[in-house]
Amino acid sequence: MQPFKSGQVVAMWLLRITLVLYLLFDNIYNLRQINFNSFRFYIAFAFVIFAVLLFVGGFLSKPWLTVLSGLIVFLLSAYQLFISYGGKLDIGLVMCLFPLSIGFFFLCQGNK
């Protein structure tokens, strides 16, 4: 059976949309309470902004915005993974892998 190559564009857009929605809903609590003294607020804000920029980068002809946003989402997810690691594998740790892998995917793929 051959891969469905024409569905690749749709799959990439679904990944973009899913990443934006996931990061928005995951960080909405930290963004509701605007606290400029909290580092967690800045991390949540950066997650949402760069996820939206990754989505917007899909409309551009050059891949620079998608690649940059993928890099930032990847790095922020790696930071969260590092911070939340408590010596055991739990669901919170696994959920950090989702934006990490999508960020890395768009870092490597761009707008292909």
PDB file as gemmi writes it, atoms N, CA and C in Angstrom:
CRYST1    1.000    1.000    1.000  90.00  90.00  90.00 P 1                      
ATOM      1  N   MET A   1       0.839  -1.172   0.000  1.00  0.00           N  
ATOM      2  CA  MET A   1       0.000   0.000   0.000  1.00  0.00           C  
ATOM      3  C   MET A   1       0.887   1.239   0.000  1.00  0.00           C  
ATOM      4  N   GLN A   2       0.583   2.175  -0.869  1.00  0.00           N  
ATOM      5  CA  GLN A   2       1.360   3.400  -1.017  1.00  0.00           C  
ATOM      6  C   GLN A   2       0.884   4.479  -0.039  1.00  0.00           C  
ATOM      7  N   PRO A   3       1.801   5.347   0.411  1.00  0.00           N  
ATOM      8  CA  PRO A   3       1.375   6.446   1.288  1.00  0.00           C  
ATOM      9  C   PRO A   3       0.511   7.444   0.540  1.00  0.00           C  
ATOM     10  N   PHE A   4      -0.360   8.100   1.267  1.00  0.00           N  
ATOM     11  CA  PHE A   4      -1.281   9.099   0.712  1.00  0.00           C  
ATOM     12  C   PHE A   4      -0.571  10.451   0.711  1.00  0.00           C  
ATOM     13  N   LYS A   5       0.263  10.676  -0.329  1.00  0.00           N  
ATOM     14  CA  LYS A   5       1.129  11.851  -0.378  1.00  0.00           C  
ATOM     15  C   LYS A   5       0.368  13.157  -0.534  1.00  0.00           C  
ATOM     16  N   SER A   6      -0.769  13.145  -1.182  1.00  0.00           N  
ATOM     17  CA  SER A   6      -1.510  14.391  -1.355  1.00  0.00           C  
ATOM     18  C   SER A   6      -2.183  14.839  -0.056  1.00  0.00           C  
ATOM     19  N   GLY A   7      -2.255  13.970   0.917  1.00  0.00           N  
ATOM     20  CA  GLY A   7      -2.819  14.342   2.209  1.00  0.00           C  
ATOM     21  C   GLY A   7      -1.806  14.962   3.152  1.00  0.00           C  
ATOM     22  N   GLN A   8      -0.553  15.049   2.720  1.00  0.00           N  
ATOM     23  CA  GLN A   8       0.504  15.581   3.568  1.00  0.00           C  
ATOM     24  C   GLN A   8       0.272  17.054   3.911  1.00  0.00           C  
ATOM     25  N   VAL A   9      -0.207  17.837   2.980  1.00  0.00           N  
ATOM     26  CA  VAL A   9      -0.472  19.256   3.236  1.00  0.00           C  
ATOM     27  C   VAL A   9      -1.587  19.403   4.263  1.00  0.00           C  
ATOM     28  N   VAL A  10      -2.627  18.621   4.129  1.00  0.00           N  
ATOM     29  CA  VAL A  10      -3.734  18.663   5.084  1.00  0.00           C  
ATOM     30  C   VAL A  10      -3.245  18.232   6.464  1.00  0.00           C  
ATOM     31  N   ALA A  11      -2.402  17.218   6.507  1.00  0.00           N  
ATOM     32  CA  ALA A  11      -1.872  16.735   7.785  1.00  0.00           C  
ATOM     33  C   ALA A  11      -1.028  17.807   8.473  1.00  0.00           C  
ATOM     34  N   MET A  12      -0.239  18.540   7.709  1.00  0.00           N  
ATOM     35  CA  MET A  12       0.576  19.607   8.292  1.00  0.00           C  
ATOM     36  C   MET A  12      -0.294  20.730   8.845  1.00  0.00           C  
ATOM     37  N   TRP A  13      -1.365  21.062   8.137  1.00  0.00           N  
ATOM     38  CA  TRP A  13      -2.271  22.094   8.650  1.00  0.00           C  
ATOM     39  C   TRP A  13      -3.011  21.619   9.887  1.00  0.00           C  
ATOM     40  N   LEU A  14      -3.368  20.340   9.921  1.00  0.00           N  
ATOM     41  CA  LEU A  14      -3.999  19.793  11.124  1.00  0.00           C  
ATOM     42  C   LEU A  14      -3.044  19.825  12.314  1.00  0.00           C  
ATOM     43  N   LEU A  15      -1.764  19.555  12.070  1.00  0.00           N  
ATOM     44  CA  LEU A  15      -0.779  19.660  13.137  1.00  0.00           C  
ATOM     45  C   LEU A  15      -0.654  21.096  13.639  1.00  0.00           C  
ATOM     46  N   ARG A  16      -0.647  22.051  12.725  1.00  0.00           N  
ATOM     47  CA  ARG A  16      -0.565  23.472  13.127  1.00  0.00           C  
ATOM     48  C   ARG A  16      -1.762  23.861  13.986  1.00  0.00           C  
ATOM     49  N   ILE A  17      -2.949  23.522  13.517  1.00  0.00           N  
ATOM     50  CA  ILE A  17      -4.175  23.882  14.234  1.00  0.00           C  
ATOM     51  C   ILE A  17      -4.217  23.199  15.595  1.00  0.00           C  
ATOM     52  N   THR A  18      -3.863  21.930  15.638  1.00  0.00           N  
ATOM     53  CA  THR A  18      -3.871  21.183  16.890  1.00  0.00           C  
ATOM     54  C   THR A  18      -2.867  21.752  17.883  1.00  0.00           C  
ATOM     55  N   LEU A  19      -1.692  22.142  17.411  1.00  0.00           N  
ATOM     56  CA  LEU A  19      -0.683  22.710  18.296  1.00  0.00           C  
ATOM     57  C   LEU A  19      -1.169  24.021  18.895  1.00  0.00           C  
ATOM     58  N   VAL A  20      -1.753  24.884  18.073  1.00  0.00           N  
ATOM     59  CA  VAL A  20      -2.272  26.161  18.582  1.00  0.00           C  
ATOM     60  C   VAL A  20      -3.344  25.912  19.636  1.00  0.00           C  
ATOM     61  N   LEU A  21      -4.289  25.050  19.342  1.00  0.00           N  
ATOM     62  CA  LEU A  21      -5.371  24.785  20.293  1.00  0.00           C  
ATOM     63  C   LEU A  21      -4.856  24.124  21.568  1.00  0.00           C  
ATOM     64  N   TYR A  22      -3.955  23.171  21.426  1.00  0.00           N  
ATOM     65  CA  TYR A  22      -3.411  22.492  22.602  1.00  0.00           C  
ATOM     66  C   TYR A  22      -2.675  23.469  23.512  1.00  0.00           C  
ATOM     67  N   LEU A  23      -1.775  24.274  22.935  1.00  0.00           N  
ATOM     68  CA  LEU A  23      -1.000  25.193  23.759  1.00  0.00           C  
ATOM     69  C   LEU A  23      -1.872  26.312  24.333  1.00  0.00           C  
ATOM     70  N   LEU A  24      -2.874  26.733  23.598  1.00  0.00           N  
ATOM     71  CA  LEU A  24      -3.785  27.746  24.124  1.00  0.00           C  
ATOM     72  C   LEU A  24      -4.559  27.194  25.321  1.00  0.00           C  
ATOM     73  N   PHE A  25      -5.162  26.030  25.172  1.00  0.00           N  
ATOM     74  CA  PHE A  25      -5.944  25.454  26.270  1.00  0.00           C  
ATOM     75  C   PHE A  25      -5.064  24.999  27.434  1.00  0.00           C  
ATOM     76  N   ASP A  26      -3.852  24.569  27.148  1.00  0.00           N  
ATOM     77  CA  ASP A  26      -2.948  24.138  28.205  1.00  0.00           C  
ATOM     78  C   ASP A  26      -2.443  25.321  29.038  1.00  0.00           C  
ATOM     79  N   ASN A  27      -2.325  26.488  28.425  1.00  0.00           N  
ATOM     80  CA  ASN A  27      -1.756  27.651  29.110  1.00  0.00           C  
ATOM     81  C   ASN A  27      -2.764  28.739  29.432  1.00  0.00           C  
ATOM     82  N   ILE A  28      -4.040  28.516  29.194  1.00  0.00           N  
ATOM     83  CA  ILE A  28      -5.041  29.565  29.386  1.00  0.00           C  
ATOM     84  C   ILE A  28      -5.136  29.997  30.851  1.00  0.00           C  
ATOM     85  N   TYR A  29      -4.959  29.069  31.777  1.00  0.00           N  
ATOM     86  CA  TYR A  29      -5.044  29.421  33.194  1.00  0.00           C  
ATOM     87  C   TYR A  29      -3.933  30.399  33.581  1.00  0.00           C  
ATOM     88  N   ASN A  30      -2.728  30.164  33.074  1.00  0.00           N  
ATOM     89  CA  ASN A  30      -1.604  31.050  33.389  1.00  0.00           C  
ATOM     90  C   ASN A  30      -1.734  32.398  32.698  1.00  0.00           C  
ATOM     91  N   LEU A  31      -2.476  32.450  31.597  1.00  0.00           N  
ATOM     92  CA  LEU A  31      -2.639  33.710  30.885  1.00  0.00           C  
ATOM     93  C   LEU A  31      -3.816  34.528  31.407  1.00  0.00           C  
ATOM     94  N   ARG A  32      -4.764  33.895  32.062  1.00  0.00           N  
ATOM     95  CA  ARG A  32      -5.906  34.625  32.626  1.00  0.00           C  
ATOM     96  C   ARG A  32      -5.468  35.587  33.701  1.00  0.00           C  
ATOM     97  N   GLN A  33      -4.564  35.138  34.538  1.00  0.00           N  
ATOM     98  CA  GLN A  33      -4.065  35.966  35.628  1.00  0.00           C  
ATOM     99  C   GLN A  33      -2.767  36.623  35.163  1.00  0.00           C  
ATOM    100  N   ILE A  34      -2.873  37.827  34.662  1.00  0.00           N  
ATOM    101  CA  ILE A  34      -1.687  38.524  34.161  1.00  0.00           C  
ATOM    102  C   ILE A  34      -0.808  38.889  35.343  1.00  0.00           C  
ATOM    103  N   ASN A  35       0.362  38.281  35.376  1.00  0.00           N  
ATOM    104  CA  ASN A  35       1.302  38.494  36.455  1.00  0.00           C  
ATOM    105  C   ASN A  35       2.690  38.648  35.842  1.00  0.00           C  
ATOM    106  N   PHE A  36       3.121  39.888  35.700  1.00  0.00           N  
ATOM    107  CA  PHE A  36       4.402  40.148  35.056  1.00  0.00           C  
ATOM    108  C   PHE A  36       5.591  39.748  35.923  1.00  0.00           C  
ATOM    109  N   ASN A  37       5.339  39.387  37.170  1.00  0.00           N  
ATOM    110  CA  ASN A  37       6.407  38.935  38.060  1.00  0.00           C  
ATOM    111  C   ASN A  37       6.596  37.429  38.016  1.00  0.00           C  
ATOM    112  N   SER A  38       5.724  36.721  37.314  1.00  0.00           N  
ATOM    113  CA  SER A  38       5.781  35.271  37.249  1.00  0.00           C  
ATOM    114  C   SER A  38       6.471  34.826  35.964  1.00  0.00           C  
ATOM    115  N   PHE A  39       7.497  34.004  36.111  1.00  0.00           N  
ATOM    116  CA  PHE A  39       8.189  33.463  34.946  1.00  0.00           C  
ATOM    117  C   PHE A  39       7.282  32.511  34.177  1.00  0.00           C  
ATOM    118  N   ARG A  40       6.391  31.825  34.881  1.00  0.00           N  
ATOM    119  CA  ARG A  40       5.441  30.896  34.254  1.00  0.00           C  
ATOM    120  C   ARG A  40       4.520  31.633  33.281  1.00  0.00           C  
ATOM    121  N   PHE A  41       4.157  32.874  33.616  1.00  0.00           N  
ATOM    122  CA  PHE A  41       3.323  33.680  32.721  1.00  0.00           C  
ATOM    123  C   PHE A  41       4.047  33.933  31.402  1.00  0.00           C  
ATOM    124  N   TYR A  42       5.318  34.269  31.469  1.00  0.00           N  
ATOM    125  CA  TYR A  42       6.086  34.536  30.249  1.00  0.00           C  
ATOM    126  C   TYR A  42       6.263  33.279  29.396  1.00  0.00           C  
ATOM    127  N   ILE A  43       6.457  32.148  30.043  1.00  0.00           N  
ATOM    128  CA  ILE A  43       6.573  30.882  29.302  1.00  0.00           C  
ATOM    129  C   ILE A  43       5.254  30.569  28.600  1.00  0.00           C  
ATOM    130  N   ALA A  44       4.146  30.701  29.309  1.00  0.00           N  
ATOM    131  CA  ALA A  44       2.826  30.425  28.723  1.00  0.00           C  
ATOM    132  C   ALA A  44       2.544  31.395  27.579  1.00  0.00           C  
ATOM    133  N   PHE A  45       2.878  32.661  27.768  1.00  0.00           N  
ATOM    134  CA  PHE A  45       2.664  33.670  26.730  1.00  0.00           C  
ATOM    135  C   PHE A  45       3.500  33.356  25.488  1.00  0.00           C  
ATOM    136  N   ALA A  46       4.756  32.976  25.694  1.00  0.00           N  
ATOM    137  CA  ALA A  46       5.630  32.639  24.565  1.00  0.00           C  
ATOM    138  C   ALA A  46       5.120  31.399  23.829  1.00  0.00           C  
ATOM    139  N   PHE A  47       4.646  30.402  24.567  1.00  0.00           N  
ATOM    140  CA  PHE A  47       4.073  29.214  23.934  1.00  0.00           C  
ATOM    141  C   PHE A  47       2.936  29.589  22.988  1.00  0.00           C  
ATOM    142  N   VAL A  48       2.011  30.375  23.478  1.00  0.00           N  
ATOM    143  CA  VAL A  48       0.833  30.735  22.679  1.00  0.00           C  
ATOM    144  C   VAL A  48       1.228  31.606  21.492  1.00  0.00           C  
ATOM    145  N   ILE A  49       2.060  32.608  21.723  1.00  0.00           N  
ATOM    146  CA  ILE A  49       2.467  33.517  20.631  1.00  0.00           C  
ATOM    147  C   ILE A  49       3.196  32.747  19.531  1.00  0.00           C  
ATOM    148  N   PHE A  50       4.144  31.902  19.892  1.00  0.00           N  
ATOM    149  CA  PHE A  50       4.904  31.196  18.858  1.00  0.00           C  
ATOM    150  C   PHE A  50       4.103  30.087  18.198  1.00  0.00           C  
ATOM    151  N   ALA A  51       3.121  29.533  18.873  1.00  0.00           N  
ATOM    152  CA  ALA A  51       2.231  28.573  18.218  1.00  0.00           C  
ATOM    153  C   ALA A  51       1.380  29.283  17.174  1.00  0.00           C  
ATOM    154  N   VAL A  52       0.893  30.476  17.505  1.00  0.00           N  
ATOM    155  CA  VAL A  52       0.120  31.264  16.534  1.00  0.00           C  
ATOM    156  C   VAL A  52       1.015  31.680  15.371  1.00  0.00           C  
ATOM    157  N   LEU A  53       2.253  32.083  15.655  1.00  0.00           N  
ATOM    158  CA  LEU A  53       3.179  32.450  14.577  1.00  0.00           C  
ATOM    159  C   LEU A  53       3.529  31.260  13.693  1.00  0.00           C  
ATOM    160  N   LEU A  54       3.585  30.064  14.273  1.00  0.00           N  
ATOM    161  CA  LEU A  54       3.810  28.869  13.465  1.00  0.00           C  
ATOM    162  C   LEU A  54       2.641  28.651  12.516  1.00  0.00           C  
ATOM    163  N   PHE A  55       1.446  28.903  12.995  1.00  0.00           N  
ATOM    164  CA  PHE A  55       0.249  28.797  12.155  1.00  0.00           C  
ATOM    165  C   PHE A  55       0.296  29.844  11.030  1.00  0.00           C  
ATOM    166  N   VAL A  56       0.623  31.082  11.387  1.00  0.00           N  
ATOM    167  CA  VAL A  56       0.692  32.165  10.397  1.00  0.00           C  
ATOM    168  C   VAL A  56       1.807  31.900   9.389  1.00  0.00           C  
ATOM    169  N   GLY A  57       2.906  31.295   9.850  1.00  0.00           N  
ATOM    170  CA  GLY A  57       4.012  30.981   8.948  1.00  0.00           C  
ATOM    171  C   GLY A  57       3.626  30.047   7.819  1.00  0.00           C  
ATOM    172  N   GLY A  58       2.568  29.289   7.992  1.00  0.00           N  
ATOM    173  CA  GLY A  58       2.097  28.404   6.933  1.00  0.00           C  
ATOM    174  C   GLY A  58       1.529  29.144   5.740  1.00  0.00           C  
ATOM    175  N   PHE A  59       1.129  30.403   5.935  1.00  0.00           N  
ATOM    176  CA  PHE A  59       0.590  31.200   4.842  1.00  0.00           C  
ATOM    177  C   PHE A  59       1.671  31.937   4.057  1.00  0.00           C  
ATOM    178  N   LEU A  60       2.886  31.965   4.573  1.00  0.00           N  
ATOM    179  CA  LEU A  60       3.975  32.677   3.916  1.00  0.00           C  
ATOM    180  C   LEU A  60       4.699  31.770   2.932  1.00  0.00           C  
ATOM    181  N   SER A  61       5.295  32.377   1.924  1.00  0.00           N  
ATOM    182  CA  SER A  61       6.015  31.577   0.933  1.00  0.00           C  
ATOM    183  C   SER A  61       7.385  31.140   1.445  1.00  0.00           C  
ATOM    184  N   LYS A  62       7.998  31.943   2.279  1.00  0.00           N  
ATOM    185  CA  LYS A  62       9.305  31.588   2.857  1.00  0.00           C  
ATOM    186  C   LYS A  62       9.089  30.881   4.196  1.00  0.00           C  
ATOM    187  N   PRO A  63       9.905  29.876   4.502  1.00  0.00           N  
ATOM    188  CA  PRO A  63       9.678  29.078   5.713  1.00  0.00           C  
ATOM    189  C   PRO A  63      10.303  29.650   6.989  1.00  0.00           C  
ATOM    190  N   TRP A  64      10.893  30.840   6.967  1.00  0.00           N  
ATOM    191  CA  TRP A  64      11.643  31.334   8.115  1.00  0.00           C  
ATOM    192  C   TRP A  64      10.787  31.466   9.370  1.00  0.00           C  
ATOM    193  N   LEU A  65       9.553  31.933   9.264  1.00  0.00           N  
ATOM    194  CA  LEU A  65       8.705  32.102  10.442  1.00  0.00           C  
ATOM    195  C   LEU A  65       8.296  30.747  11.018  1.00  0.00           C  
ATOM    196  N   THR A  66       8.010  29.802  10.163  1.00  0.00           N  
ATOM    197  CA  THR A  66       7.655  28.452  10.614  1.00  0.00           C  
ATOM    198  C   THR A  66       8.834  27.791  11.313  1.00  0.00           C  
ATOM    199  N   VAL A  67      10.015  27.904  10.737  1.00  0.00           N  
ATOM    200  CA  VAL A  67      11.212  27.285  11.307  1.00  0.00           C  
ATOM    201  C   VAL A  67      11.568  27.935  12.649  1.00  0.00           C  
ATOM    202  N   LEU A  68      11.528  29.268  12.711  1.00  0.00           N  
ATOM    203  CA  LEU A  68      11.832  29.976  13.948  1.00  0.00           C  
ATOM    204  C   LEU A  68      10.815  29.638  15.037  1.00  0.00           C  
ATOM    205  N   SER A  69       9.552  29.624  14.695  1.00  0.00           N  
ATOM    206  CA  SER A  69       8.506  29.297  15.667  1.00  0.00           C  
ATOM    207  C   SER A  69       8.617  27.845  16.115  1.00  0.00           C  
ATOM    208  N   GLY A  70       8.920  26.941  15.199  1.00  0.00           N  
ATOM    209  CA  GLY A  70       9.133  25.547  15.560  1.00  0.00           C  
ATOM    210  C   GLY A  70      10.301  25.393  16.517  1.00  0.00           C  
ATOM    211  N   LEU A  71      11.368  26.145  16.279  1.00  0.00           N  
ATOM    212  CA  LEU A  71      12.530  26.110  17.168  1.00  0.00           C  
ATOM    213  C   LEU A  71      12.165  26.591  18.570  1.00  0.00           C  
ATOM    214  N   ILE A  72      11.446  27.709  18.665  1.00  0.00           N  
ATOM    215  CA  ILE A  72      11.083  28.257  19.973  1.00  0.00           C  
ATOM    216  C   ILE A  72      10.130  27.318  20.706  1.00  0.00           C  
ATOM    217  N   VAL A  73       9.136  26.779  20.016  1.00  0.00           N  
ATOM    218  CA  VAL A  73       8.218  25.827  20.657  1.00  0.00           C  
ATOM    219  C   VAL A  73       8.980  24.587  21.121  1.00  0.00           C  
ATOM    220  N   PHE A  74       9.911  24.119  20.307  1.00  0.00           N  
ATOM    221  CA  PHE A  74      10.741  22.971  20.686  1.00  0.00           C  
ATOM    222  C   PHE A  74      11.568  23.285  21.929  1.00  0.00           C  
ATOM    223  N   LEU A  75      12.225  24.433  21.961  1.00  0.00           N  
ATOM    224  CA  LEU A  75      13.063  24.791  23.102  1.00  0.00           C  
ATOM    225  C   LEU A  75      12.246  25.018  24.371  1.00  0.00           C  
ATOM    226  N   LEU A  76      11.098  25.683  24.243  1.00  0.00           N  
ATOM    227  CA  LEU A  76      10.240  25.888  25.414  1.00  0.00           C  
ATOM    228  C   LEU A  76       9.720  24.553  25.952  1.00  0.00           C  
ATOM    229  N   SER A  77       9.380  23.644  25.055  1.00  0.00           N  
ATOM    230  CA  SER A  77       8.908  22.322  25.481  1.00  0.00           C  
ATOM    231  C   SER A  77      10.029  21.533  26.142  1.00  0.00           C  
ATOM    232  N   ALA A  78      11.232  21.637  25.603  1.00  0.00           N  
ATOM    233  CA  ALA A  78      12.378  20.955  26.216  1.00  0.00           C  
ATOM    234  C   ALA A  78      12.649  21.533  27.606  1.00  0.00           C  
ATOM    235  N   TYR A  79      12.503  22.845  27.753  1.00  0.00           N  
ATOM    236  CA  TYR A  79      12.666  23.480  29.061  1.00  0.00           C  
ATOM    237  C   TYR A  79      11.616  22.956  30.040  1.00  0.00           C  
ATOM    238  N   GLN A  80      10.371  22.899  29.608  1.00  0.00           N  
ATOM    239  CA  GLN A  80       9.301  22.398  30.472  1.00  0.00           C  
ATOM    240  C   GLN A  80       9.527  20.937  30.832  1.00  0.00           C  
ATOM    241  N   LEU A  81       9.992  20.168  29.880  1.00  0.00           N  
ATOM    242  CA  LEU A  81      10.289  18.758  30.130  1.00  0.00           C  
ATOM    243  C   LEU A  81      11.386  18.625  31.179  1.00  0.00           C  
ATOM    244  N   PHE A  82      12.408  19.443  31.068  1.00  0.00           N  
ATOM    245  CA  PHE A  82      13.522  19.426  32.009  1.00  0.00           C  
ATOM    246  C   PHE A  82      13.075  19.859  33.405  1.00  0.00           C  
ATOM    247  N   ILE A  83      12.260  20.910  33.475  1.00  0.00           N  
ATOM    248  CA  ILE A  83      11.801  21.445  34.761  1.00  0.00           C  
ATOM    249  C   ILE A  83      10.829  20.484  35.446  1.00  0.00           C  
ATOM    250  N   SER A  84       9.938  19.864  34.682  1.00  0.00           N  
ATOM    251  CA  SER A  84       8.901  19.032  35.287  1.00  0.00           C  
ATOM    252  C   SER A  84       9.349  17.598  35.558  1.00  0.00           C  
ATOM    253  N   TYR A  85      10.551  17.233  35.151  1.00  0.00           N  
ATOM    254  CA  TYR A  85      11.027  15.869  35.379  1.00  0.00           C  
ATOM    255  C   TYR A  85      11.319  15.678  36.862  1.00  0.00           C  
ATOM    256  N   GLY A  86      10.627  14.753  37.473  1.00  0.00           N  
ATOM    257  CA  GLY A  86      10.801  14.479  38.894  1.00  0.00           C  
ATOM    258  C   GLY A  86      11.390  13.114  39.168  1.00  0.00           C  
ATOM    259  N   GLY A  87      12.011  12.509  38.203  1.00  0.00           N  
ATOM    260  CA  GLY A  87      12.626  11.207  38.408  1.00  0.00           C  
ATOM    261  C   GLY A  87      11.764  10.043  37.964  1.00  0.00           C  
ATOM    262  N   LYS A  88      10.529  10.316  37.576  1.00  0.00           N  
ATOM    263  CA  LYS A  88       9.660   9.238  37.104  1.00  0.00           C  
ATOM    264  C   LYS A  88       8.848   9.733  35.913  1.00  0.00           C  
ATOM    265  N   LEU A  89       8.395   8.796  35.128  1.00  0.00           N  
ATOM    266  CA  LEU A  89       7.601   9.099  33.942  1.00  0.00           C  
ATOM    267  C   LEU A  89       6.125   9.157  34.337  1.00  0.00           C  
ATOM    268  N   ASP A  90       5.504  10.315  34.111  1.00  0.00           N  
ATOM    269  CA  ASP A  90       4.080  10.451  34.400  1.00  0.00           C  
ATOM    270  C   ASP A  90       3.399  11.152  33.225  1.00  0.00           C  
ATOM    271  N   ILE A  91       2.096  11.346  33.327  1.00  0.00           N  
ATOM    272  CA  ILE A  91       1.331  11.893  32.201  1.00  0.00           C  
ATOM    273  C   ILE A  91       1.716  13.339  31.893  1.00  0.00           C  
ATOM    274  N   GLY A  92       2.058  14.114  32.905  1.00  0.00           N  
ATOM    275  CA  GLY A  92       2.484  15.494  32.673  1.00  0.00           C  
ATOM    276  C   GLY A  92       3.753  15.562  31.850  1.00  0.00           C  
ATOM    277  N   LEU A  93       4.644  14.640  32.112  1.00  0.00           N  
ATOM    278  CA  LEU A  93       5.894  14.579  31.368  1.00  0.00           C  
ATOM    279  C   LEU A  93       5.653  14.147  29.923  1.00  0.00           C  
ATOM    280  N   VAL A  94       4.775  13.193  29.747  1.00  0.00           N  
ATOM    281  CA  VAL A  94       4.455  12.713  28.406  1.00  0.00           C  
ATOM    282  C   VAL A  94       3.753  13.805  27.597  1.00  0.00           C  
ATOM    283  N   MET A  95       2.916  14.605  28.265  1.00  0.00           N  
ATOM    284  CA  MET A  95       2.208  15.679  27.563  1.00  0.00           C  
ATOM    285  C   MET A  95       3.162  16.778  27.090  1.00  0.00           C  
ATOM    286  N   CYS A  96       4.316  16.914  27.713  1.00  0.00           N  
ATOM    287  CA  CYS A  96       5.330  17.871  27.243  1.00  0.00           C  
ATOM    288  C   CYS A  96       5.955  17.411  25.933  1.00  0.00           C  
ATOM    289  N   LEU A  97       5.900  16.109  25.667  1.00  0.00           N  
ATOM    290  CA  LEU A  97       6.492  15.577  24.437  1.00  0.00           C  
ATOM    291  C   LEU A  97       5.691  15.942  23.194  1.00  0.00           C  
ATOM    292  N   PHE A  98       4.391  16.191  23.367  1.00  0.00           N  
ATOM    293  CA  PHE A  98       3.537  16.508  22.222  1.00  0.00           C  
ATOM    294  C   PHE A  98       3.974  17.808  21.530  1.00  0.00           C  
ATOM    295  N   PRO A  99       4.021  18.965  22.219  1.00  0.00           N  
ATOM    296  CA  PRO A  99       4.493  20.169  21.522  1.00  0.00           C  
ATOM    297  C   PRO A  99       5.972  20.098  21.158  1.00  0.00           C  
ATOM    298  N   LEU A 100       6.760  19.346  21.934  1.00  0.00           N  
ATOM    299  CA  LEU A 100       8.170  19.200  21.614  1.00  0.00           C  
ATOM    300  C   LEU A 100       8.343  18.535  20.256  1.00  0.00           C  
ATOM    301  N   SER A 101       7.603  17.462  20.016  1.00  0.00           N  
ATOM    302  CA  SER A 101       7.750  16.736  18.753  1.00  0.00           C  
ATOM    303  C   SER A 101       7.190  17.519  17.571  1.00  0.00           C  
ATOM    304  N   ILE A 102       6.090  18.225  17.763  1.00  0.00           N  
ATOM    305  CA  ILE A 102       5.545  19.025  16.664  1.00  0.00           C  
ATOM    306  C   ILE A 102       6.448  20.222  16.361  1.00  0.00           C  
ATOM    307  N   GLY A 103       6.982  20.854  17.402  1.00  0.00           N  
ATOM    308  CA  GLY A 103       7.931  21.948  17.183  1.00  0.00           C  
ATOM    309  C   GLY A 103       9.149  21.482  16.427  1.00  0.00           C  
ATOM    310  N   PHE A 104       9.676  20.308  16.791  1.00  0.00           N  
ATOM    311  CA  PHE A 104      10.845  19.762  16.097  1.00  0.00           C  
ATOM    312  C   PHE A 104      10.506  19.400  14.651  1.00  0.00           C  
ATOM    313  N   PHE A 105       9.311  18.894  14.436  1.00  0.00           N  
ATOM    314  CA  PHE A 105       8.881  18.553  13.084  1.00  0.00           C  
ATOM    315  C   PHE A 105       8.898  19.789  12.183  1.00  0.00           C  
ATOM    316  N   PHE A 106       8.313  20.903  12.661  1.00  0.00           N  
ATOM    317  CA  PHE A 106       8.266  22.106  11.833  1.00  0.00           C  
ATOM    318  C   PHE A 106       9.632  22.795  11.764  1.00  0.00           C  
ATOM    319  N   LEU A 107      10.486  22.595  12.757  1.00  0.00           N  
ATOM    320  CA  LEU A 107      11.850  23.082  12.673  1.00  0.00           C  
ATOM    321  C   LEU A 107      12.580  22.398  11.525  1.00  0.00           C  
ATOM    322  N   CYS A 108      12.337  21.112  11.365  1.00  0.00           N  
ATOM    323  CA  CYS A 108      13.015  20.336  10.315  1.00  0.00           C  
ATOM    324  C   CYS A 108      12.341  20.474   8.944  1.00  0.00           C  
ATOM    325  N   GLN A 109      11.018  20.548   8.906  1.00  0.00           N  
ATOM    326  CA  GLN A 109      10.283  20.535   7.644  1.00  0.00           C  
ATOM    327  C   GLN A 109      10.041  21.930   7.053  1.00  0.00           C  
ATOM    328  N   GLY A 110       9.827  22.920   7.877  1.00  0.00           N  
ATOM    329  CA  GLY A 110       9.471  24.240   7.353  1.00  0.00           C  
ATOM    330  C   GLY A 110       8.063  24.206   6.772  1.00  0.00           C  
ATOM    331  N   ASN A 111       7.917  24.763   5.585  1.00  0.00           N  
ATOM    332  CA  ASN A 111       6.607  24.839   4.915  1.00  0.00           C  
ATOM    333  C   ASN A 111       6.459  23.840   3.784  1.00  0.00           C  
ATOM    334  N   LYS A 112       7.209  22.765   3.761  1.00  0.00           N  
ATOM    335  CA  LYS A 112       7.147  21.802   2.652  1.00  0.00           C  
ATOM    336  C   LYS A 112       5.747  21.339   2.407  1.00  0.00           C  
TER     337      LYS A 112                                                      
END                                                                             
